[in-house]
CSV table of C-alpha atoms and ligand atoms in Angstrom, one decimal:
chain,number,residue,atom,x,y,z
A,28,MET,CA,0.0,0.0,0.0
A,29,THR,CA,1.3,3.5,-0.8
A,30,TYR,CA,0.6,6.6,1.2
A,31,LEU,CA,0.4,9.7,-0.9
A,32,ALA,CA,-1.1,12.2,1.6
A,33,LYS,CA,1.1,14.4,3.6
A,34,PRO,CA,0.2,15.3,7.2
A,35,ARG,CA,-1.9,18.5,7.2
A,36,LEU,CA,-0.6,19.6,10.5
A,37,HIS,CA,2.0,22.4,10.3
A,38,HIS,CA,4.5,23.3,13.1
A,39,PRO,CA,3.2,26.6,14.6
A,40,THR,CA,6.7,28.2,14.4
A,41,LEU,CA,7.0,27.7,10.6
A,42,ALA,CA,7.9,31.0,8.9
A,43,THR,CA,5.1,32.6,6.9
A,44,ASN,CA,5.5,35.0,3.9
A,45,LYS,CA,3.8,38.3,3.4
A,46,VAL,CA,0.4,36.8,2.5
A,47,GLY,CA,0.5,34.5,5.6
A,48,TYR,CA,1.4,31.2,4.0
A,49,THR,CA,4.2,28.7,5.0
A,50,ARG,CA,6.4,26.9,2.4
A,51,ARG,CA,4.4,23.8,3.2
A,52,ASP,CA,1.2,25.5,1.9
A,53,TYR,CA,2.9,25.5,-1.6
A,54,GLU,CA,3.6,21.8,-1.6
A,55,GLY,CA,1.5,19.1,-3.3
A,56,LYS,CA,1.2,15.4,-3.0
A,57,ILE,CA,4.1,13.1,-2.3
A,58,SER,CA,6.1,12.5,-5.5
A,59,THR,CA,5.9,9.1,-7.1
A,60,LEU,CA,8.9,9.8,-9.4
A,61,CYS,CA,12.2,7.8,-9.2
A,62,ALA,CA,14.4,8.9,-6.2
A,63,GLY,CA,16.9,11.4,-7.6
A,64,CYS,CA,14.8,12.5,-10.6
A,65,GLY,CA,15.7,16.0,-11.6
A,66,HIS,CA,12.0,16.9,-12.0
A,67,ASP,CA,11.5,16.7,-8.2
A,68,SER,CA,14.2,19.4,-7.7
A,69,ILE,CA,12.4,21.6,-10.2
A,70,SER,CA,9.2,21.2,-8.2
A,71,ALA,CA,11.1,22.3,-5.1
A,72,SER,CA,12.3,25.4,-7.0
A,73,ILE,CA,8.8,26.2,-8.1
A,74,ILE,CA,7.6,25.9,-4.5
A,75,GLU,CA,10.4,28.1,-3.3
A,76,ALA,CA,9.8,30.7,-6.0
A,77,CYS,CA,6.0,31.0,-5.4
A,78,TRP,CA,6.5,31.2,-1.6
A,79,GLU,CA,9.2,33.9,-2.0
A,80,LEU,CA,7.0,35.8,-4.4
A,81,ASP,CA,4.1,35.9,-1.8
A,82,ILE,CA,1.7,34.5,-4.4
A,83,GLU,CA,-1.6,33.3,-3.0
A,84,PRO,CA,-1.9,29.7,-4.2
A,85,HIS,CA,-5.4,30.2,-5.6
A,86,ARG,CA,-4.0,32.8,-8.0
A,87,VAL,CA,-2.0,30.2,-9.9
A,88,ALA,CA,-3.2,27.9,-12.7
A,89,LYS,CA,-0.7,25.1,-13.4
A,90,LEU,CA,-1.2,23.2,-16.7
A,91,SER,CA,0.8,20.3,-18.2
A,92,GLY,CA,0.7,17.6,-20.9
A,93,ILE,CA,1.7,14.0,-20.5
A,94,GLY,CA,5.0,12.5,-19.1
A,95,CYS,CA,6.9,12.2,-15.8
A,96,SER,CA,7.5,16.0,-16.1
A,97,SER,CA,3.9,16.7,-16.7
A,98,LYS,CA,2.9,14.7,-13.6
A,99,THR,CA,4.9,17.0,-11.4
A,100,PRO,CA,2.2,19.7,-11.0
A,101,ASP,CA,0.5,17.2,-8.7
A,102,TYR,CA,3.6,17.5,-6.4
A,103,PHE,CA,3.5,21.3,-5.9
A,104,LEU,CA,0.9,24.0,-5.3
A,105,GLY,CA,-1.8,21.6,-4.1
A,106,ALA,CA,-4.1,24.5,-3.5
A,107,SER,CA,-3.8,26.0,-7.0
A,108,HIS,CA,-5.9,25.4,-10.1
A,109,GLY,CA,-4.6,22.5,-12.2
A,110,PHE,CA,-5.3,20.9,-15.5
A,111,ASN,CA,-3.5,17.9,-16.9
A,112,THR,CA,-4.1,18.0,-20.6
A,113,VAL,CA,-3.5,15.6,-23.5
A,114,HIS,CA,0.1,14.9,-24.6
A,115,GLY,CA,1.6,18.1,-26.2
A,116,ARG,CA,-1.6,20.2,-25.8
A,117,MET,CA,-0.8,22.2,-22.7
A,118,PRO,CA,-0.1,25.4,-24.6
A,119,SER,CA,-3.4,25.6,-26.4
A,120,VAL,CA,-5.5,24.7,-23.3
A,121,LEU,CA,-3.5,27.3,-21.3
A,122,THR,CA,-4.0,29.9,-24.1
A,123,GLY,CA,-7.8,29.4,-23.8
A,124,ALA,CA,-7.8,29.6,-20.0
A,125,ASN,CA,-5.6,32.7,-20.1
A,126,LEU,CA,-7.9,34.5,-22.6
A,127,ALA,CA,-10.9,33.7,-20.4
A,128,ASN,CA,-9.2,34.9,-17.2
A,129,ARG,CA,-6.1,37.1,-17.2
A,130,ASP,CA,-6.2,37.5,-13.5
A,131,LEU,CA,-4.5,34.2,-12.8
A,132,LEU,CA,-0.7,33.5,-13.1
A,133,TYR,CA,-0.2,30.7,-15.6
A,134,LEU,CA,2.5,28.1,-15.1
A,135,GLY,CA,2.9,25.7,-18.1
A,136,VAL,CA,4.9,22.5,-17.2
A,137,SER,CA,6.0,20.2,-19.9
A,138,GLY,CA,8.7,17.7,-21.0
A,139,ASP,CA,11.1,17.6,-24.0
A,140,GLY,CA,8.9,14.9,-25.5
A,141,ASP,CA,5.8,16.8,-24.8
A,142,SER,CA,7.0,20.1,-26.2
A,143,ALA,CA,9.7,19.2,-28.8
A,144,SER,CA,7.9,16.3,-30.5
A,145,ILE,CA,4.1,16.0,-30.4
A,146,GLY,CA,3.6,19.5,-29.0
A,147,LEU,CA,6.2,21.3,-31.1
A,148,GLY,CA,3.6,23.3,-33.0
A,149,GLN,CA,1.7,24.2,-29.9
A,150,PHE,CA,4.9,25.4,-28.2
A,151,ALA,CA,5.8,27.5,-31.2
A,152,HIS,CA,2.4,29.3,-31.4
A,153,ALA,CA,2.2,30.0,-27.7
A,154,MET,CA,5.6,31.7,-27.9
A,155,ARG,CA,5.0,33.7,-31.1
A,156,ARG,CA,1.6,34.9,-29.9
A,157,GLY,CA,3.0,36.1,-26.6
A,158,VAL,CA,0.7,34.2,-24.3
A,159,ARG,CA,1.6,35.4,-20.8
A,160,MET,CA,2.9,32.4,-19.0
A,161,ALA,CA,5.9,30.8,-17.4
A,162,TYR,CA,6.6,27.9,-19.7
A,163,ILE,CA,8.9,25.4,-18.0
A,164,VAL,CA,10.3,22.4,-20.0
A,165,GLU,CA,11.9,19.7,-17.8
A,166,ASN,CA,14.4,18.5,-20.3
A,167,ASN,CA,16.0,15.1,-19.8
A,168,GLY,CA,16.6,14.2,-23.5
A,169,VAL,CA,14.4,11.1,-23.3
A,170,TYR,CA,10.8,10.0,-23.0
A,171,GLY,CA,11.1,9.0,-19.3
A,172,LEU,CA,7.5,7.8,-18.8
A,173,THR,CA,7.6,5.4,-21.7
A,174,LYS,CA,11.0,3.9,-20.7
A,175,GLY,CA,13.7,6.1,-22.2
A,176,GLN,CA,13.5,6.4,-26.0
A,177,PHE,CA,15.6,9.4,-27.3
A,178,SER,CA,13.6,12.6,-27.5
A,179,ALA,CA,14.0,15.3,-30.1
A,180,THR,CA,16.3,17.3,-27.7
A,181,ALA,CA,18.8,14.4,-27.4
A,182,ASP,CA,22.1,15.6,-28.8
A,183,GLN,CA,23.4,14.0,-32.0
A,184,GLY,CA,26.1,11.5,-31.1
A,185,SER,CA,24.9,11.1,-27.5
A,186,LYS,CA,24.3,7.5,-26.3
A,187,SER,CA,21.4,5.7,-24.8
A,188,LYS,CA,21.7,3.5,-21.7
A,189,LYS,CA,22.2,0.5,-23.9
A,190,GLY,CA,24.9,2.3,-26.0
A,191,VAL,CA,22.8,3.1,-29.1
A,192,VAL,CA,24.0,6.4,-30.7
A,193,ASN,CA,21.5,9.1,-31.5
A,194,THR,CA,22.0,10.0,-35.2
A,195,ASP,CA,19.3,12.7,-35.4
A,196,SER,CA,20.0,16.5,-35.0
A,197,ALA,CA,18.7,17.9,-31.7
A,198,ILE,CA,16.0,20.5,-31.4
A,199,ASP,CA,17.2,23.3,-29.2
A,200,LEU,CA,14.0,24.8,-27.5
A,201,VAL,CA,15.9,27.8,-26.2
A,202,GLY,CA,17.1,28.7,-29.7
A,203,MET,CA,13.5,28.2,-31.0
A,204,ALA,CA,12.0,30.3,-28.3
A,205,LEU,CA,14.4,33.1,-29.1
A,206,GLN,CA,13.6,32.8,-32.8
A,207,LEU,CA,9.9,32.6,-32.3
A,208,GLY,CA,9.7,35.9,-30.3
A,209,ALA,CA,9.5,34.8,-26.6
A,210,THR,CA,10.3,37.8,-24.5
A,211,TYR,CA,12.0,36.1,-21.5
A,212,VAL,CA,14.2,33.1,-22.3
A,213,GLY,CA,16.4,31.2,-19.9
A,214,ARG,CA,18.0,27.9,-19.3
A,215,GLY,CA,18.6,26.3,-15.9
A,216,PHE,CA,19.8,23.0,-14.4
A,217,SER,CA,17.7,21.1,-11.9
A,218,GLY,CA,20.8,20.7,-9.7
A,219,ASN,CA,21.3,24.4,-9.4
A,220,LYS,CA,18.5,25.8,-7.3
A,221,ALA,CA,20.3,29.0,-6.5
A,222,GLN,CA,20.1,29.9,-10.2
A,223,LEU,CA,16.8,28.3,-11.0
A,224,VAL,CA,14.6,29.9,-8.2
A,225,PRO,CA,15.3,33.5,-9.4
A,226,LEU,CA,14.9,32.5,-13.0
A,227,ILE,CA,11.4,31.1,-12.2
A,228,LYS,CA,10.5,34.2,-10.2
A,229,GLY,CA,11.5,36.4,-13.1
A,230,ALA,CA,9.4,34.3,-15.5
A,231,ILE,CA,6.3,34.4,-13.3
A,232,SER,CA,6.6,38.1,-13.0
A,233,HIS,CA,7.2,38.7,-16.7
A,234,GLY,CA,4.5,40.4,-18.8
A,235,GLY,CA,4.6,38.2,-21.8
A,236,ALA,CA,5.7,34.7,-23.0
A,237,ALA,CA,8.5,33.5,-20.7
A,238,PHE,CA,10.3,30.2,-21.5
A,239,ILE,CA,12.7,28.3,-19.3
A,240,ASP,CA,14.4,25.1,-20.5
A,241,VAL,CA,15.6,23.2,-17.4
A,242,ILE,CA,18.1,20.4,-17.9
A,243,SER,CA,16.7,17.7,-15.6
A,244,PRO,CA,18.5,14.3,-15.6
A,245,CYS,CA,16.5,11.2,-15.8
A,246,VAL,CA,18.3,8.9,-13.3
A,247,ALA,CA,16.5,5.8,-14.7
A,248,PHE,CA,17.3,6.1,-18.4
A,249,ASN,CA,19.6,9.0,-19.2
A,250,ASN,CA,22.3,9.5,-16.5
A,251,HIS,CA,25.2,7.4,-17.8
A,252,PRO,CA,28.5,8.2,-19.5
A,253,GLY,CA,27.7,9.1,-23.2
A,254,SER,CA,24.6,11.1,-22.2
A,255,THR,CA,24.8,14.9,-22.5
A,256,LYS,CA,21.9,15.3,-20.1
A,257,SER,CA,23.4,13.5,-17.1
A,258,TYR,CA,24.3,15.1,-13.8
A,259,ASP,CA,28.0,14.7,-14.4
A,260,TYR,CA,28.0,16.0,-18.0
A,261,VAL,CA,26.0,19.1,-17.1
A,262,ARG,CA,28.1,19.9,-14.1
A,263,GLU,CA,31.3,19.6,-16.2
A,264,HIS,CA,30.0,21.6,-19.2
A,265,ASN,CA,27.9,24.3,-17.6
A,266,GLU,CA,28.6,27.9,-18.8
A,267,ALA,CA,26.6,30.4,-16.8
A,268,VAL,CA,26.2,33.8,-18.6
A,269,SER,CA,25.1,35.6,-15.4
A,270,ARG,CA,24.1,35.2,-11.8
A,271,ILE,CA,20.6,36.5,-11.3
A,272,ASP,CA,19.0,38.1,-8.3
A,273,PHE,CA,15.3,38.8,-8.2
A,274,ILE,CA,14.1,41.8,-6.3
A,275,SER,CA,10.4,42.4,-5.8
A,276,GLY,CA,9.1,46.0,-6.2
A,277,ARG,CA,8.5,46.3,-2.5
A,278,GLU,CA,12.0,45.5,-1.3
A,279,GLU,CA,14.7,48.1,-0.7
A,280,ILE,CA,17.3,48.0,-3.5
A,281,THR,CA,20.8,48.1,-2.1
A,282,ALA,CA,23.7,48.9,-4.4
A,283,ASP,CA,26.5,46.6,-3.3
A,284,ILE,CA,27.9,45.7,-6.6
A,285,ALA,CA,30.6,47.6,-8.5
A,286,PRO,CA,29.2,49.4,-11.6
A,287,GLY,CA,30.1,47.6,-14.8
A,288,GLU,CA,29.6,44.1,-13.4
A,289,VAL,CA,25.9,44.4,-12.9
A,290,MET,CA,22.9,45.1,-15.1
A,291,ASP,CA,19.5,45.9,-13.5
A,292,VAL,CA,16.5,45.1,-15.6
A,293,ARG,CA,13.2,46.5,-14.3
A,294,GLN,CA,10.1,44.5,-15.5
A,295,HIS,CA,6.7,46.1,-16.2
A,296,ASP,CA,5.4,45.2,-12.7
A,297,GLY,CA,8.2,46.9,-10.9
A,298,THR,CA,10.2,43.8,-10.1
A,299,LEU,CA,13.9,44.0,-10.7
A,300,LEU,CA,16.2,41.4,-12.3
A,301,ARG,CA,19.7,42.1,-11.2
A,302,LEU,CA,22.2,40.3,-13.5
A,303,ARG,CA,25.8,40.0,-12.5
A,304,SER,CA,27.6,39.3,-15.7
A,305,LEU,CA,30.0,36.3,-15.6
A,306,HIS,CA,31.0,36.8,-19.2
A,307,ALA,CA,32.3,40.0,-20.6
A,308,ASN,CA,29.8,41.9,-22.7
A,309,TYR,CA,27.0,39.5,-22.3
A,310,ASP,CA,23.9,41.6,-23.0
A,311,PRO,CA,20.5,39.9,-22.3
A,312,SER,CA,18.6,42.6,-24.1
A,313,ASP,CA,20.0,41.6,-27.6
A,314,ARG,CA,17.9,38.7,-29.0
A,315,TYR,CA,20.3,38.1,-32.0
A,316,ALA,CA,23.4,38.2,-29.9
A,317,ALA,CA,21.9,35.7,-27.5
A,318,MET,CA,21.1,33.3,-30.4
A,319,ALA,CA,24.7,33.6,-31.8
A,320,TYR,CA,26.2,33.2,-28.3
A,321,MET,CA,24.1,30.1,-27.6
A,322,GLN,CA,25.0,28.5,-31.0
A,323,LYS,CA,28.7,29.2,-30.6
A,324,HIS,CA,28.9,27.6,-27.2
A,325,GLN,CA,26.7,24.7,-28.2
A,326,ALA,CA,29.1,23.8,-30.9
A,327,LEU,CA,31.8,23.6,-28.2
A,328,GLY,CA,29.7,21.1,-26.3
A,329,GLU,CA,28.9,23.7,-23.6
A,330,ILE,CA,25.5,24.1,-21.9
A,331,VAL,CA,24.8,27.8,-21.5
A,332,THR,CA,22.6,28.6,-18.5
A,333,GLY,CA,21.1,31.8,-17.0
A,334,LEU,CA,18.8,34.5,-18.3
A,335,LEU,CA,19.7,34.6,-21.9
A,336,TYR,CA,17.2,37.2,-23.2
A,337,VAL,CA,14.6,39.5,-21.7
A,338,ASP,CA,12.5,42.3,-23.0
A,339,PRO,CA,11.4,43.8,-19.7
A,340,LEU,CA,8.5,45.8,-21.2
A,341,ALA,CA,7.0,43.0,-23.2
A,342,THR,CA,3.2,42.9,-23.7
A,343,ASP,CA,1.1,39.9,-24.2
A,344,LEU,CA,-1.7,38.4,-26.4
A,345,HIS,CA,-4.4,40.4,-24.5
A,346,THR,CA,-2.8,43.6,-25.5
A,347,ALA,CA,-2.5,42.5,-29.1
A,348,LEU,CA,-6.2,41.4,-29.3
A,349,ASN,CA,-7.4,44.4,-27.2
A,350,THR,CA,-9.5,42.1,-25.0
A,351,VAL,CA,-11.8,43.1,-22.2
A,352,GLU,CA,-9.9,43.3,-18.8
A,353,GLN,CA,-12.6,41.6,-16.8
A,354,ALA,CA,-12.5,37.8,-16.6
A,355,LEU,CA,-15.2,36.3,-18.8
A,356,ASN,CA,-16.9,34.7,-15.8
A,357,GLY,CA,-17.4,38.2,-14.3
A,358,LEU,CA,-19.3,39.6,-17.3
A,359,ASP,CA,-23.1,39.6,-17.3
A,360,VAL,CA,-25.3,38.1,-20.0
A,361,ALA,CA,-25.9,41.5,-21.7
A,362,GLU,CA,-22.1,42.0,-22.0
A,363,LEU,CA,-21.5,38.5,-23.3
A,364,CYS,CA,-24.4,38.6,-25.8
A,365,PRO,CA,-24.8,42.2,-26.9
A,366,GLY,CA,-27.5,41.2,-29.4
A,367,ALA,CA,-28.1,41.1,-33.2
A,368,ALA,CA,-27.5,44.8,-33.8
A,369,SER,CA,-24.0,44.6,-32.3
A,370,LEU,CA,-23.2,41.5,-34.4
A,371,GLU,CA,-24.5,43.3,-37.5
A,372,LYS,CA,-22.3,46.3,-36.7
A,373,LEU,CA,-19.3,44.0,-36.3
A,374,ASN,CA,-19.9,42.2,-39.5
A,375,ASN,CA,-20.3,45.5,-41.4
A,376,SER,CA,-17.0,46.7,-40.0
A,377,LEU,CA,-15.3,43.6,-41.5
A,378,ARG,CA,-16.8,43.9,-45.0
B,21,TPP,C1,-1.1,11.0,-28.0
B,21,TPP,C2,-0.1,10.3,-27.2
B,21,TPP,N1,1.0,9.8,-27.8
B,21,TPP,C3,1.9,9.1,-27.1
B,21,TPP,C4,1.8,8.9,-25.8
B,21,TPP,C5,2.8,8.1,-25.0
B,21,TPP,N2,3.7,9.0,-24.2
B,21,TPP,C6,3.4,9.2,-22.9
B,21,TPP,S1,4.5,10.2,-22.2
B,21,TPP,C7,5.4,10.3,-23.6
B,21,TPP,C8,6.7,11.1,-23.7
B,21,TPP,C9,7.0,11.8,-22.5
B,21,TPP,O1,8.3,12.4,-22.6
B,21,TPP,P1,8.6,13.8,-22.0
B,21,TPP,O2,7.6,14.8,-22.3
B,21,TPP,O3,10.0,14.1,-22.3
B,21,TPP,O4,8.4,13.5,-20.4
B,21,TPP,P2,9.4,12.8,-19.4
B,21,TPP,O5,8.6,11.5,-19.0
B,21,TPP,O6,10.7,12.5,-20.0
B,21,TPP,O7,9.5,13.7,-18.2
B,21,TPP,C10,4.8,9.6,-24.6
B,21,TPP,C11,5.4,9.5,-26.0
B,21,TPP,C12,0.6,9.5,-25.2
B,21,TPP,N3,0.4,9.4,-23.9
B,21,TPP,N4,-0.3,10.2,-25.9
B,22,SF4,S1,11.7,7.6,-15.4
B,22,SF4,FE1,13.2,9.3,-15.5
B,22,SF4,S2,12.0,11.1,-15.8
B,22,SF4,FE2,10.6,9.5,-15.1
B,22,SF4,S3,10.5,9.7,-12.8
B,22,SF4,FE3,12.1,8.2,-13.3
B,22,SF4,S4,14.0,9.4,-13.4
B,22,SF4,FE4,12.3,10.9,-13.6
B,23,MG,MG1,11.7,13.9,-21.2
């Protein structure tokens, strides 16, 4: 018999955030993933980010597809809205939910199989339309749930657990997100929580389509020599472009860094991304330079992590479509069905 429920009782001395919740309030059910799976570390980073951002759990909607990665929303934010969609269809279901209610914060959780194979078209259109969401791909280079087949993000020349060499070119979702017009693009590693938590906080606070690819080793099928998504490989080949601090609009901003080494990026909601450049001249506001930088380092076998690109004043699909601000469930019948005369007027305007 398995026990999936956590005790509801919280120790009375647990620290609370500004909206009165403890970290435990952001947890979900007990994980059923393999011990050591990178996906569980990403769940822990999401919990930490939401707690630190003082988000009321009922303000979050978490959506996913199918896969071990897409199971993870069950293991965090147990008091938030959730929808486990069909394989690869998270982006379109999330787009619909977002258009119906822009008041929620949308978290899209997916896998490399879910987003780079069956859901590639869905991923592409959510990014190019600027759907406001934090889109997190838990990238292990394999279909973990169906026992370790190469996914489309597996590097050419990398080996499976049984020694089979992958001959196909890899899809780089970060490169695609940059090319498609995402306005916040980062890459993290499940084993580096110090970098991942601020990356997630920045994505949740971003005003447009935010994408984070998180390398997340699959200990069951892709954590061996020959894999380029193993813990050892990522630790040995990680090139971080910057260290990122996230400062919410309400916190005092202290200037303790020498000028020239730090870049402050203020987002539309007043939050500040403070980037300490680890590489000379790395500029996260230049989309084309970010693409060139990524490709150059990828060719050297390096995995570039950090915040690679941000447009701090990005707008989203609602702005583009000029939609009504009120969530649709808050409109009355007369507003939702304005009648035949209004329809006629609309039709005439399109003729
Ligand atoms: C329409 C459809 N096709 C295929 C499958 C089988 N399937 C389930 S999960 C999965 C791949 C999951 O890989 P990924 O998204 O990388 O998640 P991981 O398990 O690696 O975290 C596949 C092909 C399915 N469930 N539905
Ligand atoms: S099979 Fe791989 S991806 Fe799935 S839970 Fe196990 S380690 Fe994680
Ligand atoms: Mg996978």
